[in-house]
mmCIF file of C-alpha atoms in Angstrom:
data_model
loop_
_atom_site.group_PDB
_atom_site.id
_atom_site.type_symbol
_atom_site.label_atom_id
_atom_site.label_comp_id
_atom_site.label_asym_id
_atom_site.label_seq_id
_atom_site.Cartn_x
_atom_site.Cartn_y
_atom_site.Cartn_z
ATOM 1 C CA MET A 1 0.000 0.000 0.000
ATOM 2 C CA SER A 2 1.363 3.411 -0.981
ATOM 3 C CA PRO A 3 1.862 5.891 1.838
ATOM 4 C CA LEU A 4 -0.627 8.719 2.277
ATOM 5 C CA SER A 5 0.958 11.883 0.873
ATOM 6 C CA THR A 6 -0.188 15.448 1.574
ATOM 7 C CA THR A 7 1.223 18.737 0.284
ATOM 8 C CA VAL A 8 0.827 21.548 2.819
ATOM 9 C CA PRO A 9 0.885 25.241 1.790
ATOM 10 C CA LEU A 10 2.529 27.885 3.956
ATOM 11 C CA PHE A 11 1.343 31.430 4.653
ATOM 12 C CA SER A 12 3.062 34.586 5.777
ATOM 13 C CA VAL A 13 0.870 37.371 7.150
ATOM 14 C CA GLN A 14 1.804 40.738 8.610
ATOM 15 C CA PRO A 15 2.158 40.122 12.372
ATOM 16 C CA THR A 16 0.360 43.382 13.211
ATOM 17 C CA PHE A 17 -2.758 42.621 11.175
ATOM 18 C CA LEU A 18 -4.877 42.713 14.346
ATOM 19 C CA ASP A 19 -3.645 46.239 15.057
ATOM 20 C CA VAL A 20 -4.691 47.219 11.543
ATOM 21 C CA LEU A 21 -8.181 45.791 12.127
ATOM 22 C CA ALA A 22 -8.439 47.504 15.537
ATOM 23 C CA ASP A 23 -7.365 50.909 14.183
ATOM 24 C CA VAL A 24 -10.008 50.812 11.461
ATOM 25 C CA GLN A 25 -12.663 49.457 13.824
ATOM 26 C CA SER A 26 -12.023 52.238 16.375
ATOM 27 C CA GLY A 27 -12.005 54.948 13.750
ATOM 28 C CA ASN A 28 -8.357 55.893 14.310
ATOM 29 C CA THR A 29 -7.884 55.560 10.568
ATOM 30 C CA PRO A 30 -10.499 55.253 7.806
ATOM 31 C CA LYS A 31 -8.601 52.543 5.956
ATOM 32 C CA ASP A 32 -5.361 50.581 6.049
ATOM 33 C CA SER A 33 -3.838 47.387 4.662
ATOM 34 C CA PHE A 34 -1.577 44.454 5.562
ATOM 35 C CA TYR A 35 0.508 42.026 3.509
ATOM 36 C CA ILE A 36 -0.076 38.301 2.989
ATOM 37 C CA SER A 37 1.754 35.573 1.014
ATOM 38 C CA CYS A 38 1.102 31.928 0.166
ATOM 39 C CA PHE A 39 3.692 29.274 -0.757
ATOM 40 C CA VAL A 40 2.986 25.857 -2.315
ATOM 41 C CA SER A 41 5.908 23.696 -3.441
ATOM 42 C CA ASN A 42 8.007 26.016 -5.656
ATOM 43 C CA LYS A 43 5.193 28.512 -6.328
ATOM 44 C CA SER A 44 4.190 31.605 -4.367
ATOM 45 C CA VAL A 45 1.628 34.418 -4.473
ATOM 46 C CA HIS A 46 2.143 37.757 -2.682
ATOM 47 C CA GLY A 47 -0.690 40.211 -2.070
ATOM 48 C CA THR A 48 -2.274 42.751 0.238
ATOM 49 C CA VAL A 49 -5.528 43.043 2.147
ATOM 50 C CA ASP A 50 -7.328 46.379 2.263
ATOM 51 C CA VAL A 51 -9.240 47.099 5.475
ATOM 52 C CA TYR A 52 -11.977 49.754 5.688
ATOM 53 C CA ARG A 53 -15.309 50.489 7.336
ATOM 54 C CA SER A 54 -18.714 50.102 5.775
ATOM 55 C CA GLY A 55 -21.180 51.492 8.267
ATOM 56 C CA SER A 56 -20.434 49.732 11.563
ATOM 57 C CA GLU A 57 -18.720 46.791 9.903
ATOM 58 C CA VAL A 58 -15.023 46.310 9.140
ATOM 59 C CA VAL A 59 -14.575 45.023 5.591
ATOM 60 C CA LEU A 60 -11.558 43.103 4.293
ATOM 61 C CA ARG A 61 -10.793 43.016 0.574
ATOM 62 C CA GLY A 62 -8.010 40.752 -0.570
ATOM 63 C CA LYS A 63 -6.008 41.799 -3.648
ATOM 64 C CA ASP A 64 -3.486 40.182 -5.970
ATOM 65 C CA GLY A 65 -4.916 36.681 -5.701
ATOM 66 C CA PHE A 66 -6.365 36.495 -2.164
ATOM 67 C CA ASP A 67 -9.849 36.306 -0.657
ATOM 68 C CA VAL A 68 -9.780 37.164 3.061
ATOM 69 C CA GLN A 69 -12.468 37.395 5.740
ATOM 70 C CA VAL A 70 -12.488 37.796 9.511
ATOM 71 C CA GLY A 71 -12.999 34.305 10.936
ATOM 72 C CA ASN A 72 -16.002 33.171 12.935
ATOM 73 C CA HIS A 73 -13.812 32.967 16.038
ATOM 74 C CA LYS A 74 -11.870 36.187 16.491
ATOM 75 C CA PRO A 75 -9.011 36.926 16.297
ATOM 76 C CA THR A 76 -8.688 34.776 13.168
ATOM 77 C CA LEU A 77 -8.676 35.161 9.410
ATOM 78 C CA THR A 78 -10.183 32.829 6.836
ATOM 79 C CA VAL A 79 -8.019 32.968 3.702
ATOM 80 C CA SER A 80 -8.230 31.546 0.181
ATOM 81 C CA CYS A 81 -5.705 31.705 -2.661
ATOM 82 C CA PRO A 82 -7.454 30.339 -5.791
ATOM 83 C CA GLU A 83 -4.334 30.583 -7.950
ATOM 84 C CA LEU A 84 -2.636 27.941 -5.757
ATOM 85 C CA ASN A 85 -5.846 25.919 -5.133
ATOM 86 C CA VAL A 86 -5.883 26.826 -1.432
ATOM 87 C CA SER A 87 -9.257 27.568 0.114
ATOM 88 C CA ASN A 88 -10.724 28.492 3.498
ATOM 89 C CA VAL A 89 -7.673 28.104 5.702
ATOM 90 C CA LEU A 90 -7.652 29.516 9.225
ATOM 91 C CA ILE A 91 -4.946 31.924 10.436
ATOM 92 C CA LYS A 92 -4.905 32.564 14.196
ATOM 93 C CA SER A 93 -3.266 35.212 16.343
ATOM 94 C CA PRO A 94 -1.580 34.255 19.627
ATOM 95 C CA LYS A 95 -3.557 34.045 22.863
ATOM 96 C CA SER A 96 -0.597 35.424 24.805
ATOM 97 C CA GLN A 97 3.008 36.475 24.298
ATOM 98 C CA ILE A 98 6.244 36.464 26.285
ATOM 99 C CA THR A 99 9.092 38.804 25.418
ATOM 100 C CA VAL A 100 12.473 37.439 26.472
ATOM 101 C CA HIS A 101 14.892 40.188 27.439
ATOM 102 C CA ASN A 102 17.982 38.926 25.667
ATOM 103 C CA PRO A 103 19.383 41.573 23.298
ATOM 104 C CA LYS A 104 21.132 38.949 21.163
ATOM 105 C CA GLY A 105 18.011 36.836 20.713
ATOM 106 C CA ILE A 106 17.503 33.161 21.489
ATOM 107 C CA GLU A 107 18.625 29.902 19.892
ATOM 108 C CA THR A 108 16.580 27.307 21.796
ATOM 109 C CA PHE A 109 13.737 27.121 24.321
ATOM 110 C CA ASP A 110 11.613 24.732 26.351
ATOM 111 C CA ILE A 111 8.409 24.880 28.415
ATOM 112 C CA SER A 112 8.140 22.918 31.675
ATOM 113 C CA PRO A 113 5.729 19.975 31.573
ATOM 114 C CA GLN A 114 3.472 21.742 34.076
ATOM 115 C CA GLY A 115 3.366 24.879 31.922
ATOM 116 C CA GLU A 116 4.729 27.091 34.715
ATOM 117 C CA LEU A 117 8.273 27.924 33.550
ATOM 118 C CA TYR A 118 10.209 28.501 30.368
ATOM 119 C CA VAL A 119 13.928 28.385 29.699
ATOM 120 C CA VAL A 120 15.803 29.891 26.743
ATOM 121 C CA GLY A 121 19.400 29.689 25.552
ATOM 122 C CA GLY A 122 21.131 32.396 23.573
ATOM 123 C CA PRO A 123 24.057 32.802 21.175
ATOM 124 C CA ASN A 124 26.256 34.199 23.957
ATOM 125 C CA GLY A 125 26.102 31.106 26.183
ATOM 126 C CA GLU A 126 23.595 32.596 28.614
ATOM 127 C CA LEU A 127 20.421 30.851 29.747
ATOM 128 C CA SER A 128 17.347 32.516 31.202
ATOM 129 C CA LEU A 129 14.799 30.683 33.343
ATOM 130 C CA SER A 130 11.540 32.476 34.086
ATOM 131 C CA SER A 131 7.900 32.022 35.050
ATOM 132 C CA ILE A 132 5.198 32.154 32.392
ATOM 133 C CA THR A 133 2.197 33.353 34.369
ATOM 134 C CA ASP A 134 3.394 36.465 36.253
ATOM 135 C CA ASP A 135 5.196 38.417 33.538
ATOM 136 C CA GLY A 136 8.559 36.999 34.474
ATOM 137 C CA ALA A 137 8.529 38.092 38.134
ATOM 138 C CA PHE A 138 10.594 34.979 38.846
ATOM 139 C CA THR A 139 13.682 35.058 36.638
ATOM 140 C CA ARG A 140 17.086 33.415 36.922
ATOM 141 C CA THR A 141 20.079 33.933 34.686
ATOM 142 C CA LEU A 142 22.206 30.814 34.278
ATOM 143 C CA ASP A 143 25.627 31.750 32.942
ATOM 144 C CA GLY A 144 27.672 28.643 32.326
ATOM 145 C CA HIS A 145 28.356 27.953 28.654
ATOM 146 C CA LEU A 146 31.387 29.420 26.926
ATOM 147 C CA THR A 147 29.642 29.841 23.567
ATOM 148 C CA TYR A 148 26.214 29.458 21.945
ATOM 149 C CA VAL A 149 23.565 27.246 23.578
ATOM 150 C CA THR A 150 22.235 24.549 21.243
ATOM 151 C CA LYS A 151 19.574 22.847 23.356
ATOM 152 C CA VAL A 152 17.655 23.283 26.629
ATOM 153 C CA LEU A 153 15.409 20.610 28.091
ATOM 154 C CA PHE A 154 13.276 20.359 31.240
ATOM 155 C CA PHE A 155 13.187 17.135 33.196
ATOM 156 C CA PRO A 156 9.674 15.651 33.553
ATOM 157 C CA SER A 157 9.534 16.980 37.125
ATOM 158 C CA GLY A 158 9.958 20.552 35.891
ATOM 159 C CA HIS A 159 12.493 21.180 38.693
ATOM 160 C CA VAL A 160 15.682 20.445 36.745
ATOM 161 C CA VAL A 161 16.999 21.679 33.377
ATOM 162 C CA LEU A 162 19.624 20.292 31.001
ATOM 163 C CA SER A 163 21.521 22.555 28.624
ATOM 164 C CA ALA A 164 24.034 21.842 25.871
ATOM 165 C CA GLY A 165 26.284 24.084 23.847
ATOM 166 C CA GLY A 166 28.853 24.622 21.191
ATOM 167 C CA ASP A 167 31.473 24.383 23.957
ATOM 168 C CA MET A 168 30.939 20.559 24.019
ATOM 169 C CA GLN A 169 29.511 20.743 27.555
ATOM 170 C CA ILE A 170 26.206 19.474 28.962
ATOM 171 C CA LYS A 171 25.085 21.139 32.176
ATOM 172 C CA LEU A 172 22.474 20.199 34.744
ATOM 173 C CA TRP A 173 20.710 23.077 36.523
ATOM 174 C CA SER A 174 18.381 23.419 39.506
ATOM 175 C CA ALA A 175 15.310 25.452 38.553
ATOM 176 C CA ALA A 176 14.810 26.295 42.226
ATOM 177 C CA ASP A 177 18.127 28.002 43.006
ATOM 178 C CA GLY A 178 19.995 28.161 39.669
ATOM 179 C CA SER A 179 22.857 25.965 40.864
ATOM 180 C CA ASN A 180 24.836 23.754 38.486
ATOM 181 C CA PRO A 181 25.518 20.539 40.442
ATOM 182 C CA ARG A 182 26.918 18.573 37.497
ATOM 183 C CA THR A 183 28.595 19.104 34.126
ATOM 184 C CA PHE A 184 28.920 16.215 31.673
ATOM 185 C CA LEU A 185 32.099 16.129 29.593
ATOM 186 C CA GLY A 186 33.074 13.699 26.865
ATOM 187 C CA HIS A 187 32.025 15.099 23.498
ATOM 188 C CA LYS A 188 34.770 16.409 21.215
ATOM 189 C CA ARG A 189 32.629 18.836 19.184
ATOM 190 C CA ALA A 190 29.439 20.859 19.678
ATOM 191 C CA VAL A 191 26.431 19.073 21.186
ATOM 192 C CA THR A 192 23.468 19.218 18.780
ATOM 193 C CA ASP A 193 20.582 17.606 20.686
ATOM 194 C CA LEU A 194 19.407 16.163 24.008
ATOM 195 C CA ALA A 195 16.759 13.525 24.740
ATOM 196 C CA MET A 196 15.265 12.463 28.063
ATOM 197 C CA ILE A 197 14.554 8.835 28.997
ATOM 198 C CA GLY A 198 11.595 8.209 31.262
ATOM 199 C CA ARG A 199 11.815 10.279 34.449
ATOM 200 C CA GLY A 200 15.307 11.451 33.607
ATOM 201 C CA ARG A 201 17.734 9.214 35.491
ATOM 202 C CA ASN A 202 19.272 8.642 32.061
ATOM 203 C CA PHE A 203 19.497 10.982 29.085
ATOM 204 C CA LEU A 204 21.102 11.058 25.627
ATOM 205 C CA SER A 205 23.255 13.658 23.885
ATOM 206 C CA ALA A 206 24.078 13.961 20.175
ATOM 207 C CA SER A 207 27.176 15.742 18.894
ATOM 208 C CA LYS A 208 28.939 16.864 15.748
ATOM 209 C CA ASP A 209 31.715 14.478 16.785
ATOM 210 C CA GLY A 210 29.544 11.750 15.211
ATOM 211 C CA THR A 211 28.350 10.086 18.428
ATOM 212 C CA VAL A 212 25.220 9.832 20.537
ATOM 213 C CA LYS A 213 26.061 9.239 24.194
ATOM 214 C CA LEU A 214 23.968 7.648 26.940
ATOM 215 C CA TRP A 215 24.518 9.149 30.427
ATOM 216 C CA GLU A 216 23.502 8.408 34.012
ATOM 217 C CA CYS A 217 22.603 11.581 35.917
ATOM 218 C CA GLY A 218 23.299 10.563 39.508
ATOM 219 C CA SER A 219 26.927 9.565 39.001
ATOM 220 C CA GLY A 220 27.611 11.529 35.816
ATOM 221 C CA SER A 221 28.778 8.284 34.194
ATOM 222 C CA LEU A 222 28.977 7.737 30.452
ATOM 223 C CA ILE A 223 27.300 4.382 29.780
ATOM 224 C CA HIS A 224 27.560 3.966 26.013
ATOM 225 C CA SER A 225 28.465 5.788 22.775
ATOM 226 C CA PHE A 226 26.430 5.061 19.650
ATOM 227 C CA THR A 227 28.409 5.584 16.439
ATOM 228 C CA ASN A 228 26.794 5.861 13.018
ATOM 229 C CA PRO A 229 26.200 2.469 11.377
ATOM 230 C CA LEU A 230 28.069 3.276 8.146
ATOM 231 C CA ASP A 231 31.289 4.352 9.878
ATOM 232 C CA ILE A 232 31.560 7.452 7.698
ATOM 233 C CA PRO A 233 31.984 11.086 8.817
ATOM 234 C CA ILE A 234 28.337 12.144 9.254
ATOM 235 C CA GLU A 235 26.920 14.125 12.154
ATOM 236 C CA PRO A 236 23.801 13.330 14.223
ATOM 237 C CA THR A 237 21.508 16.360 14.104
ATOM 238 C CA THR A 238 18.502 15.158 16.097
ATOM 239 C CA MET A 239 17.103 12.111 17.899
ATOM 240 C CA ALA A 240 14.127 10.779 19.879
ATOM 241 C CA VAL A 241 13.205 7.905 22.204
ATOM 242 C CA SER A 242 10.053 5.814 21.788
ATOM 243 C CA LYS A 243 8.629 2.407 22.689
ATOM 244 C CA ARG A 244 9.321 -0.625 20.528
ATOM 245 C CA TYR A 245 6.558 -1.533 18.095
ATOM 246 C CA ASP A 246 7.094 -5.274 18.157
ATOM 247 C CA GLY A 247 6.621 -5.645 21.916
ATOM 248 C CA ILE A 248 9.735 -7.822 22.271
ATOM 249 C CA SER A 249 11.146 -7.596 25.778
ATOM 250 C CA ALA A 250 14.731 -6.351 25.754
ATOM 251 C CA ALA A 251 16.123 -5.646 29.215
ATOM 252 C CA SER A 252 19.329 -3.750 29.912
ATOM 253 C CA SER A 253 22.229 -5.454 31.653
ATOM 254 C CA SER A 254 23.662 -2.210 33.088
ATOM 255 C CA PRO A 255 22.880 -1.220 36.717
ATOM 256 C CA LEU A 256 23.217 2.428 35.621
ATOM 257 C CA GLU A 257 20.312 2.247 33.161
ATOM 258 C CA PHE A 258 16.718 3.032 34.146
ATOM 259 C CA GLU A 259 13.616 2.813 31.941
ATOM 260 C CA THR A 260 15.630 1.935 28.830
ATOM 261 C CA ASP A 261 13.968 -1.474 28.438
ATOM 262 C CA ASP A 262 11.797 -1.937 25.355
ATOM 263 C CA LYS A 263 12.739 1.481 23.965
ATOM 264 C CA LEU A 264 13.838 2.611 20.500
ATOM 265 C CA LEU A 265 16.443 5.281 19.818
ATOM 266 C CA THR A 266 15.963 6.995 16.437
ATOM 267 C CA ILE A 267 18.871 9.158 15.227
ATOM 268 C CA GLY A 268 18.840 11.513 12.234
ATOM 269 C CA TYR A 269 22.033 12.599 10.474
ATOM 270 C CA ASP A 270 23.124 15.611 8.458
ATOM 271 C CA ASN A 271 23.292 13.601 5.220
ATOM 272 C CA GLY A 272 19.696 12.346 5.557
ATOM 273 C CA ASP A 273 20.412 8.885 6.991
ATOM 274 C CA ILE A 274 18.272 7.508 9.816
ATOM 275 C CA ALA A 275 19.434 4.850 12.283
ATOM 276 C CA ILE A 276 17.147 3.035 14.746
ATOM 277 C CA TYR A 277 18.626 1.172 17.734
ATOM 278 C CA GLY A 278 17.298 -0.913 20.566
ATOM 279 C CA LEU A 279 18.149 1.414 23.456
ATOM 280 C CA SER A 280 18.736 -1.269 26.059
ATOM 281 C CA THR A 281 20.495 -3.790 23.771
ATOM 282 C CA LYS A 282 22.407 -1.144 21.716
ATOM 283 C CA ASN A 283 21.657 -3.239 18.591
ATOM 284 C CA LEU A 284 21.031 -1.562 15.238
ATOM 285 C CA LEU A 285 17.466 -2.472 14.190
ATOM 286 C CA ALA A 286 17.105 -0.435 10.998
ATOM 287 C CA SER A 287 19.208 1.850 8.826
ATOM 288 C CA ILE A 288 17.342 4.060 6.356
ATOM 289 C CA PRO A 289 19.724 5.599 3.800
ATOM 290 C CA THR A 290 19.595 9.152 2.537
ATOM 291 C CA LYS A 291 16.835 9.798 0.026
ATOM 292 C CA SER A 292 18.467 12.544 -2.036
ATOM 293 C CA VAL A 293 20.817 15.519 -1.831
ATOM 294 C CA ASP A 294 19.895 18.288 0.634
ATOM 295 C CA SER A 295 18.002 15.792 2.788
ATOM 296 C CA GLU A 296 19.369 16.582 6.274
ATOM 297 C CA ILE A 297 17.216 15.288 9.117
ATOM 298 C CA SER A 298 16.185 18.445 10.962
ATOM 299 C CA ASN A 299 13.732 17.115 13.562
ATOM 300 C CA ILE A 300 12.468 13.879 15.055
ATOM 301 C CA ASN A 301 9.417 13.903 17.307
ATOM 302 C CA VAL A 302 7.546 11.077 19.017
ATOM 303 C CA VAL A 303 3.919 11.058 20.121
ATOM 304 C CA ASP A 304 1.911 7.992 21.093
ATOM 305 C CA ASP A 305 5.013 6.063 19.956
ATOM 306 C CA ARG A 306 4.693 7.278 16.377
ATOM 307 C CA ILE A 307 8.026 8.525 15.045
ATOM 308 C CA PHE A 308 7.749 11.701 12.937
ATOM 309 C CA VAL A 309 10.887 12.597 10.968
ATOM 310 C CA ALA A 310 11.407 15.901 9.120
ATOM 311 C CA ARG A 311 13.915 15.710 6.293
ATOM 312 C CA GLY A 312 15.092 17.717 3.321
ATOM 313 C CA LYS A 313 15.427 21.226 1.948
ATOM 314 C CA ASN A 314 11.780 21.147 0.904
ATOM 315 C CA SER A 315 10.691 19.280 3.969
ATOM 316 C CA GLU A 316 8.928 15.969 3.998
ATOM 317 C CA ILE A 317 7.524 14.724 7.297
ATOM 318 C CA TRP A 318 7.674 10.940 7.528
ATOM 319 C CA ASP A 319 5.632 8.793 9.890
ATOM 320 C CA LEU A 320 7.944 5.803 10.479
ATOM 321 C CA ARG A 321 5.697 3.321 12.262
ATOM 322 C CA SER A 322 6.921 0.617 9.883
ATOM 323 C CA LEU A 323 10.553 1.618 10.668
ATOM 324 C CA THR A 324 11.690 1.294 7.052
ATOM 325 C CA VAL A 325 9.134 3.097 4.873
ATOM 326 C CA PRO A 326 6.814 5.972 5.757
ATOM 327 C CA LEU A 327 3.126 5.292 6.310
ATOM 328 C CA GLU A 328 2.483 8.962 5.670
ATOM 329 C CA THR A 329 4.432 11.877 4.184
ATOM 330 C CA ILE A 330 3.588 15.557 4.605
ATOM 331 C CA SER A 331 5.411 17.881 2.198
ATOM 332 C CA LEU A 332 6.120 21.532 3.067
ATOM 333 C CA PRO A 333 7.862 24.114 0.832
ATOM 334 C CA SER A 334 10.507 25.051 3.422
ATOM 335 C CA PRO A 335 12.859 23.234 5.841
ATOM 336 C CA VAL A 336 11.362 22.409 9.241
ATOM 337 C CA VAL A 337 13.152 24.067 12.184
ATOM 338 C CA GLY A 338 10.799 22.848 14.901
ATOM 339 C CA MET A 339 8.217 20.126 15.335
ATOM 340 C CA GLY A 340 5.920 19.203 18.207
ATOM 341 C CA ALA A 341 3.024 16.820 18.654
ATOM 342 C CA SER A 342 0.270 16.312 21.231
ATOM 343 C CA ALA A 343 -1.785 13.402 19.949
ATOM 344 C CA ALA A 344 -1.694 10.699 17.319
ATOM 345 C CA ASN A 345 -3.048 12.954 14.587
ATOM 346 C CA SER A 346 -1.907 16.399 15.741
ATOM 347 C CA VAL A 347 1.509 17.786 14.767
ATOM 348 C CA ALA A 348 2.799 21.377 14.641
ATOM 349 C CA PHE A 349 5.570 22.521 12.292
ATOM 350 C CA ALA A 350 7.719 25.649 12.297
ATOM 351 C CA THR A 351 9.633 26.247 9.075
ATOM 352 C CA GLN A 352 12.291 28.643 7.840
ATOM 353 C CA VAL A 353 9.732 30.456 5.692
ATOM 354 C CA GLY A 354 6.192 31.481 6.513
ATOM 355 C CA THR A 355 3.805 31.077 9.404
ATOM 356 C CA PRO A 356 3.928 27.924 11.600
ATOM 357 C CA VAL A 357 1.232 25.368 10.829
ATOM 358 C CA VAL A 358 -0.785 22.931 12.959
ATOM 359 C CA PHE A 359 -1.717 19.735 11.124
ATOM 360 C CA GLU A 360 -4.501 17.464 12.410
ATOM 361 C CA ASP A 361 -6.238 14.382 11.012
ATOM 362 C CA HIS A 362 -4.352 14.531 7.684
ATOM 363 C CA LYS A 363 -5.194 18.186 7.006
ATOM 364 C CA VAL A 364 -4.235 21.714 8.051
ATOM 365 C CA SER A 365 -6.024 22.849 11.202
ATOM 366 C CA TYR A 366 -4.699 26.420 11.346
ATOM 367 C CA TYR A 367 -1.679 28.703 10.885
ATOM 368 C CA ALA A 368 -0.064 30.577 13.785
ATOM 369 C CA ALA A 369 0.377 34.247 12.826
ATOM 370 C CA GLY A 370 2.436 36.840 14.645
ATOM 371 C CA PHE A 371 6.084 36.342 13.706
ATOM 372 C CA GLY A 372 6.336 38.140 10.368
ATOM 373 C CA ASP A 373 9.936 38.042 9.167
ATOM 374 C CA SER A 374 11.333 36.804 12.504
ATOM 375 C CA THR A 375 12.780 33.293 12.206
ATOM 376 C CA VAL A 376 10.836 30.728 14.246
ATOM 377 C CA ILE A 377 13.294 28.503 16.102
ATOM 378 C CA GLY A 378 11.028 25.861 17.565
ATOM 379 C CA VAL A 379 7.709 24.616 18.869
ATOM 380 C CA LYS A 380 6.653 23.058 22.176
ATOM 381 C CA TRP A 381 3.289 21.516 22.909
ATOM 382 C CA SER A 382 2.304 21.999 26.545
ATOM 383 C CA ARG A 383 -0.068 19.446 28.029
ATOM 384 C CA SER A 384 -1.702 22.148 30.136
ATOM 385 C CA ASP A 385 -2.275 25.182 27.926
ATOM 386 C CA GLY A 386 -1.616 24.744 24.214
ATOM 387 C CA ILE A 387 1.166 25.269 21.685
ATOM 388 C CA TYR A 388 4.142 27.601 22.070
ATOM 389 C CA PHE A 389 6.205 28.863 19.140
ATOM 390 C CA ALA A 390 9.416 30.836 19.742
ATOM 391 C CA GLY A 391 11.075 33.387 17.471
ATOM 392 C CA LYS A 392 14.786 34.077 17.222
ATOM 393 C CA ASN A 393 14.062 37.712 18.148
ATOM 394 C CA GLY A 394 13.052 36.603 21.658
ATOM 395 C CA SER A 395 9.265 36.347 21.373
ATOM 396 C CA ILE A 396 7.421 33.261 22.624
ATOM 397 C CA LYS A 397 3.763 33.052 21.576
ATOM 398 C CA ARG A 398 1.029 30.728 22.828
ATOM 399 C CA TYR A 399 -1.837 29.494 20.606
#
């Protein structure tokens, strides 16, 4: 059976479009406009939307190929682009916004599982830990990396944070007092990704040195180094941990491993290769070779034990439940820089171009407006209060 394949358009809309609507509605200005663009595969349409009053109503008139209306649930837009066969898509504005006070912007972020805290890492090696709900009244600055921060990750408890950087270090932080009780050393080049196992007594780190390392937190011990199966100079860019599909029991023999039994480790490489290991046995279970040039694996995300892999310059999202061939592919016209999922059929994508998109039940649910030309660096799906997208300029928006 051929995999289900879906091509997803991307939109870019002026982040201040709500201000434009409000100014016309209030009478501050009789008319105004905002820009909008649509991208499908290698085609694009760029237009404007005129906004004016007609009696007590605010009217929107799309130009240059667009039909735009205010959505039934404000603040949203319903947009069509007939030239690209796109109709009645929903574009939402954020419910709330956090502005991170880091003049050099941010490179990575995470939201605590309880939805109470966020942590960001910047290009200068500094981390900032702050509360979400009280306008950052609780804020800690964690200054420990010598160069740019590549990854931050909350433990499931929400009380501890891991960070990794271009300085080859991995640091463990207390969210309560900002202390750094342990630093993990062993990589020979920049660390590119981190992954938690279970409750966090073990975690994994990927590095440009070509290895993925398994660590034990309590002792700081290095348990195992996974090297790429082809023994060629490729770099792991991303990874994820999930349950095994076949249900075969595979227990670890190491007293330093916890909750690694019956788990899969999926690693993506910069050349597009994918390797899948039994985490407890360390055995290679599948090796999926690169599909084409420019096919770097940019993100791997797991939800309900489905493995979603984003690959390529014009991104394809693969659902790898069969381990060797995708059961579903979702094609986007720009590389994915962040991916998050909350349920079996609900995945959010942030790409290098355009507005982030939320994809549910094999179709687009809505687009997340508000970033404009600011690069979106990632997405996190909070169990408690929705989806967060973060921009490189230091804005974190909730939808």
